[in-house]
Amino acid sequence: MASKDLEGKSIAFLCAPEGTEQIELTEPWAAVEQAGGTPRLVSTQSGRLQAFDHLDKADTFPVDTTVEVSDHTEFDGLVLPGGVANPDFLRMQPKAVEFARSFFEAGKPVAVICHAPWTLIEADVVRGRTMTSFPSVRTDLRNAGATWVDEEVRVCEDGPNVLVSSRKPDDLKAFCRAAVEAFKR
């Protein structure tokens, strides 16, 4: 039975036009919907985004809005799915970086998984935070001033907002549960 914990709440999912790890988009998306929330796909381009299953093309998804015309005031929280190419592309897009940073400045919850912390590193919002990520991002997070831990999910409240982070698709159950809990606040 679906809960109504997020009823009336809109959650942004920020993704590049290509390279998002599909399961890291679809599982949190379903969790938000099951909790009564409204997920919305935000990208740097309108149209459809191409998701991936590791290195293989998977499904495409319709983009709801772009970073050019949206901002944090339309949303109650932000999810940054991983995939190697997705956050690498996003961190090179000033509007996408600004969009992610604005959730921290507004004190809104953010949930990030796998390689997605790269976008937050570029936004300069991880300093003083305790996070986890895919292991290859560990040094980048430490160099950006974060404390890295090897845990399936980490909820950090030592900053202007709640920051939920996870390492990989195997952690999605815990990640989704923690993200929904953060978005309920």
mmCIF file of C-alpha atoms in Angstrom:
data_model
loop_
_atom_site.group_PDB
_atom_site.id
_atom_site.type_symbol
_atom_site.label_atom_id
_atom_site.label_comp_id
_atom_site.label_asym_id
_atom_site.label_seq_id
_atom_site.Cartn_x
_atom_site.Cartn_y
_atom_site.Cartn_z
ATOM 1 C CA MET A 1 0.000 0.000 0.000
ATOM 2 C CA ALA A 2 1.357 3.402 -0.972
ATOM 3 C CA SER A 3 1.835 6.052 1.686
ATOM 4 C CA LYS A 4 0.977 9.722 1.384
ATOM 5 C CA ASP A 5 4.126 10.972 3.146
ATOM 6 C CA LEU A 6 5.127 13.123 0.163
ATOM 7 C CA GLU A 7 1.663 14.179 -0.962
ATOM 8 C CA GLY A 8 1.808 17.685 -2.418
ATOM 9 C CA LYS A 9 5.612 17.548 -2.758
ATOM 10 C CA SER A 10 7.503 17.808 -6.031
ATOM 11 C CA ILE A 11 10.965 16.244 -6.268
ATOM 12 C CA ALA A 12 13.426 17.193 -9.028
ATOM 13 C CA PHE A 13 15.548 14.486 -10.646
ATOM 14 C CA LEU A 14 18.500 16.203 -12.335
ATOM 15 C CA CYS A 15 19.974 14.198 -15.223
ATOM 16 C CA ALA A 16 22.142 14.798 -18.269
ATOM 17 C CA PRO A 17 20.667 14.094 -21.715
ATOM 18 C CA GLU A 18 22.712 10.856 -21.788
ATOM 19 C CA GLY A 19 24.513 8.640 -19.320
ATOM 20 C CA THR A 20 22.198 8.318 -16.322
ATOM 21 C CA GLU A 21 22.274 4.878 -14.708
ATOM 22 C CA GLN A 22 18.672 3.844 -15.340
ATOM 23 C CA ILE A 23 18.033 1.961 -12.098
ATOM 24 C CA GLU A 24 19.374 4.923 -10.090
ATOM 25 C CA LEU A 25 16.691 7.035 -11.767
ATOM 26 C CA THR A 26 13.770 4.608 -11.822
ATOM 27 C CA GLU A 27 14.013 3.159 -8.294
ATOM 28 C CA PRO A 28 14.064 6.523 -6.442
ATOM 29 C CA TRP A 29 11.422 7.832 -8.890
ATOM 30 C CA ALA A 30 9.119 4.921 -7.978
ATOM 31 C CA ALA A 31 9.810 5.463 -4.264
ATOM 32 C CA VAL A 32 8.771 9.124 -4.530
ATOM 33 C CA GLU A 33 5.598 8.152 -6.409
ATOM 34 C CA GLN A 34 4.768 5.381 -3.927
ATOM 35 C CA ALA A 35 5.086 7.930 -1.106
ATOM 36 C CA GLY A 36 2.567 10.187 -2.849
ATOM 37 C CA GLY A 37 5.077 12.682 -4.262
ATOM 38 C CA THR A 38 5.481 14.010 -7.784
ATOM 39 C CA PRO A 39 8.869 13.315 -9.400
ATOM 40 C CA ARG A 40 9.885 15.618 -12.265
ATOM 41 C CA LEU A 41 12.737 15.028 -14.680
ATOM 42 C CA VAL A 42 14.991 18.062 -15.085
ATOM 43 C CA SER A 43 17.785 18.167 -17.667
ATOM 44 C CA THR A 44 19.954 20.561 -19.630
ATOM 45 C CA GLN A 45 17.956 19.914 -22.824
ATOM 46 C CA SER A 46 14.294 19.327 -23.533
ATOM 47 C CA GLY A 47 13.069 16.181 -25.269
ATOM 48 C CA ARG A 48 14.052 12.734 -24.015
ATOM 49 C CA LEU A 49 17.059 11.530 -22.083
ATOM 50 C CA GLN A 50 18.881 8.311 -22.856
ATOM 51 C CA ALA A 51 19.441 6.187 -19.757
ATOM 52 C CA PHE A 52 22.041 3.436 -19.539
ATOM 53 C CA ASP A 53 22.423 0.049 -17.902
ATOM 54 C CA HIS A 54 26.089 0.455 -17.028
ATOM 55 C CA LEU A 55 27.634 0.923 -20.507
ATOM 56 C CA ASP A 56 24.667 -0.243 -22.575
ATOM 57 C CA LYS A 57 21.840 1.980 -23.766
ATOM 58 C CA ALA A 58 18.619 1.333 -21.869
ATOM 59 C CA ASP A 59 15.312 3.225 -22.019
ATOM 60 C CA THR A 60 14.588 6.842 -22.836
ATOM 61 C CA PHE A 61 12.549 9.145 -20.577
ATOM 62 C CA PRO A 62 10.688 12.393 -21.303
ATOM 63 C CA VAL A 63 12.199 15.518 -19.791
ATOM 64 C CA ASP A 64 9.660 17.584 -17.829
ATOM 65 C CA THR A 65 11.657 20.816 -17.674
ATOM 66 C CA THR A 66 15.160 22.205 -18.096
ATOM 67 C CA VAL A 67 17.600 23.977 -15.813
ATOM 68 C CA GLU A 68 17.268 26.998 -18.093
ATOM 69 C CA VAL A 69 13.658 27.633 -17.040
ATOM 70 C CA SER A 70 13.395 25.984 -13.588
ATOM 71 C CA ASP A 71 14.752 26.643 -10.138
ATOM 72 C CA HIS A 72 14.592 25.208 -6.634
ATOM 73 C CA THR A 73 11.427 27.165 -5.759
ATOM 74 C CA GLU A 74 9.396 24.692 -7.865
ATOM 75 C CA PHE A 75 10.623 21.684 -5.876
ATOM 76 C CA ASP A 76 10.769 20.312 -2.346
ATOM 77 C CA GLY A 77 13.903 18.220 -2.876
ATOM 78 C CA LEU A 78 16.471 17.021 -5.392
ATOM 79 C CA VAL A 79 17.713 13.584 -6.481
ATOM 80 C CA LEU A 80 20.958 13.230 -8.422
ATOM 81 C CA PRO A 81 21.178 9.754 -9.969
ATOM 82 C CA GLY A 82 24.564 8.375 -10.915
ATOM 83 C CA GLY A 83 26.168 6.721 -13.862
ATOM 84 C CA VAL A 84 29.671 7.789 -14.789
ATOM 85 C CA ALA A 85 28.791 9.983 -17.781
ATOM 86 C CA ASN A 86 25.759 11.691 -16.225
ATOM 87 C CA PRO A 87 27.449 13.680 -13.425
ATOM 88 C CA ASP A 88 30.573 14.196 -15.521
ATOM 89 C CA PHE A 89 28.421 15.985 -18.112
ATOM 90 C CA LEU A 90 26.388 17.900 -15.514
ATOM 91 C CA ARG A 91 29.439 19.277 -13.703
ATOM 92 C CA MET A 92 30.512 20.952 -16.945
ATOM 93 C CA GLN A 93 27.144 22.737 -17.334
ATOM 94 C CA PRO A 94 27.041 25.958 -15.251
ATOM 95 C CA LYS A 95 23.216 26.060 -15.155
ATOM 96 C CA ALA A 96 23.053 22.461 -13.881
ATOM 97 C CA VAL A 97 25.678 23.166 -11.212
ATOM 98 C CA GLU A 98 23.815 26.337 -10.187
ATOM 99 C CA PHE A 99 20.531 24.385 -10.051
ATOM 100 C CA ALA A 100 22.052 21.772 -7.696
ATOM 101 C CA ARG A 101 23.740 24.427 -5.525
ATOM 102 C CA SER A 102 20.463 26.328 -5.104
ATOM 103 C CA PHE A 103 18.917 23.441 -3.139
ATOM 104 C CA PHE A 104 21.717 23.701 -0.579
ATOM 105 C CA GLU A 105 21.380 27.470 -0.373
ATOM 106 C CA ALA A 106 17.605 27.088 0.170
ATOM 107 C CA GLY A 107 18.077 24.383 2.831
ATOM 108 C CA LYS A 108 16.215 21.749 0.809
ATOM 109 C CA PRO A 109 17.030 18.018 1.015
ATOM 110 C CA VAL A 110 19.263 16.450 -1.619
ATOM 111 C CA ALA A 111 19.830 12.740 -2.317
ATOM 112 C CA VAL A 112 22.841 11.624 -4.387
ATOM 113 C CA ILE A 113 24.081 8.175 -5.412
ATOM 114 C CA CYS A 114 27.102 6.564 -7.050
ATOM 115 C CA HIS A 115 29.168 9.035 -9.147
ATOM 116 C CA ALA A 116 26.630 11.865 -8.760
ATOM 117 C CA PRO A 117 28.627 13.690 -6.046
ATOM 118 C CA TRP A 118 30.824 15.035 -8.866
ATOM 119 C CA THR A 119 28.094 17.571 -9.593
ATOM 120 C CA LEU A 120 28.020 18.602 -5.921
ATOM 121 C CA ILE A 121 31.814 18.857 -5.816
ATOM 122 C CA GLU A 122 31.652 21.270 -8.743
ATOM 123 C CA ALA A 123 28.927 23.210 -6.907
ATOM 124 C CA ASP A 124 31.303 23.512 -3.898
ATOM 125 C CA VAL A 125 28.687 22.246 -1.419
ATOM 126 C CA VAL A 126 30.344 19.143 0.074
ATOM 127 C CA ARG A 127 32.925 20.844 2.313
ATOM 128 C CA GLY A 128 32.333 19.772 5.936
ATOM 129 C CA ARG A 129 29.778 17.108 4.946
ATOM 130 C CA THR A 130 30.030 13.370 5.620
ATOM 131 C CA MET A 131 29.102 11.328 2.559
ATOM 132 C CA THR A 132 29.478 8.087 0.726
ATOM 133 C CA SER A 133 29.729 7.441 -3.015
ATOM 134 C CA PHE A 134 31.024 4.964 -5.526
ATOM 135 C CA PRO A 135 34.566 4.218 -4.262
ATOM 136 C CA SER A 136 36.284 5.903 -7.231
ATOM 137 C CA VAL A 137 34.790 9.273 -6.162
ATOM 138 C CA ARG A 138 36.222 8.973 -2.625
ATOM 139 C CA THR A 139 39.408 10.971 -3.276
ATOM 140 C CA ASP A 140 37.488 13.693 -5.154
ATOM 141 C CA LEU A 141 35.128 14.109 -2.189
ATOM 142 C CA ARG A 142 38.012 14.226 0.304
ATOM 143 C CA ASN A 143 39.870 16.775 -1.838
ATOM 144 C CA ALA A 144 36.693 18.897 -1.886
ATOM 145 C CA GLY A 145 36.551 18.914 1.930
ATOM 146 C CA ALA A 146 34.061 16.117 2.620
ATOM 147 C CA THR A 147 34.544 13.183 4.951
ATOM 148 C CA TRP A 148 34.036 9.954 2.980
ATOM 149 C CA VAL A 149 32.590 6.824 4.602
ATOM 150 C CA ASP A 150 31.986 3.365 3.148
ATOM 151 C CA GLU A 151 28.321 2.835 4.069
ATOM 152 C CA GLU A 152 25.239 1.809 2.070
ATOM 153 C CA VAL A 153 23.577 5.086 2.970
ATOM 154 C CA ARG A 154 24.687 8.161 4.906
ATOM 155 C CA VAL A 155 22.354 10.913 6.059
ATOM 156 C CA CYS A 156 24.306 14.092 6.858
ATOM 157 C CA GLU A 157 22.664 16.992 8.643
ATOM 158 C CA ASP A 158 25.910 18.904 9.297
ATOM 159 C CA GLY A 159 25.145 21.703 6.890
ATOM 160 C CA PRO A 160 22.365 23.881 5.532
ATOM 161 C CA ASN A 161 20.249 20.899 4.429
ATOM 162 C CA VAL A 162 19.801 17.153 4.749
ATOM 163 C CA LEU A 163 22.150 15.319 2.385
ATOM 164 C CA VAL A 164 21.501 11.629 1.661
ATOM 165 C CA SER A 165 24.192 9.654 -0.160
ATOM 166 C CA SER A 166 24.718 6.046 -1.266
ATOM 167 C CA ARG A 167 27.421 4.085 -3.053
ATOM 168 C CA LYS A 168 25.840 2.003 -5.830
ATOM 169 C CA PRO A 169 22.728 0.270 -7.170
ATOM 170 C CA ASP A 170 23.006 -2.471 -4.517
ATOM 171 C CA ASP A 171 22.254 0.257 -1.939
ATOM 172 C CA LEU A 172 19.076 1.510 -3.629
ATOM 173 C CA LYS A 173 16.612 0.088 -1.088
ATOM 174 C CA ALA A 174 18.298 1.934 1.796
ATOM 175 C CA PHE A 175 18.886 5.014 -0.378
ATOM 176 C CA CYS A 176 15.237 5.270 -1.420
ATOM 177 C CA ARG A 177 14.010 4.829 2.142
ATOM 178 C CA ALA A 178 16.385 7.529 3.475
ATOM 179 C CA ALA A 179 15.615 9.911 0.595
ATOM 180 C CA VAL A 180 11.840 9.657 1.123
ATOM 181 C CA GLU A 181 12.346 10.221 4.846
ATOM 182 C CA ALA A 182 14.439 13.329 4.128
ATOM 183 C CA PHE A 183 11.860 14.676 1.667
ATOM 184 C CA LYS A 184 9.059 14.224 4.246
ATOM 185 C CA ARG A 185 10.523 16.932 6.504
#
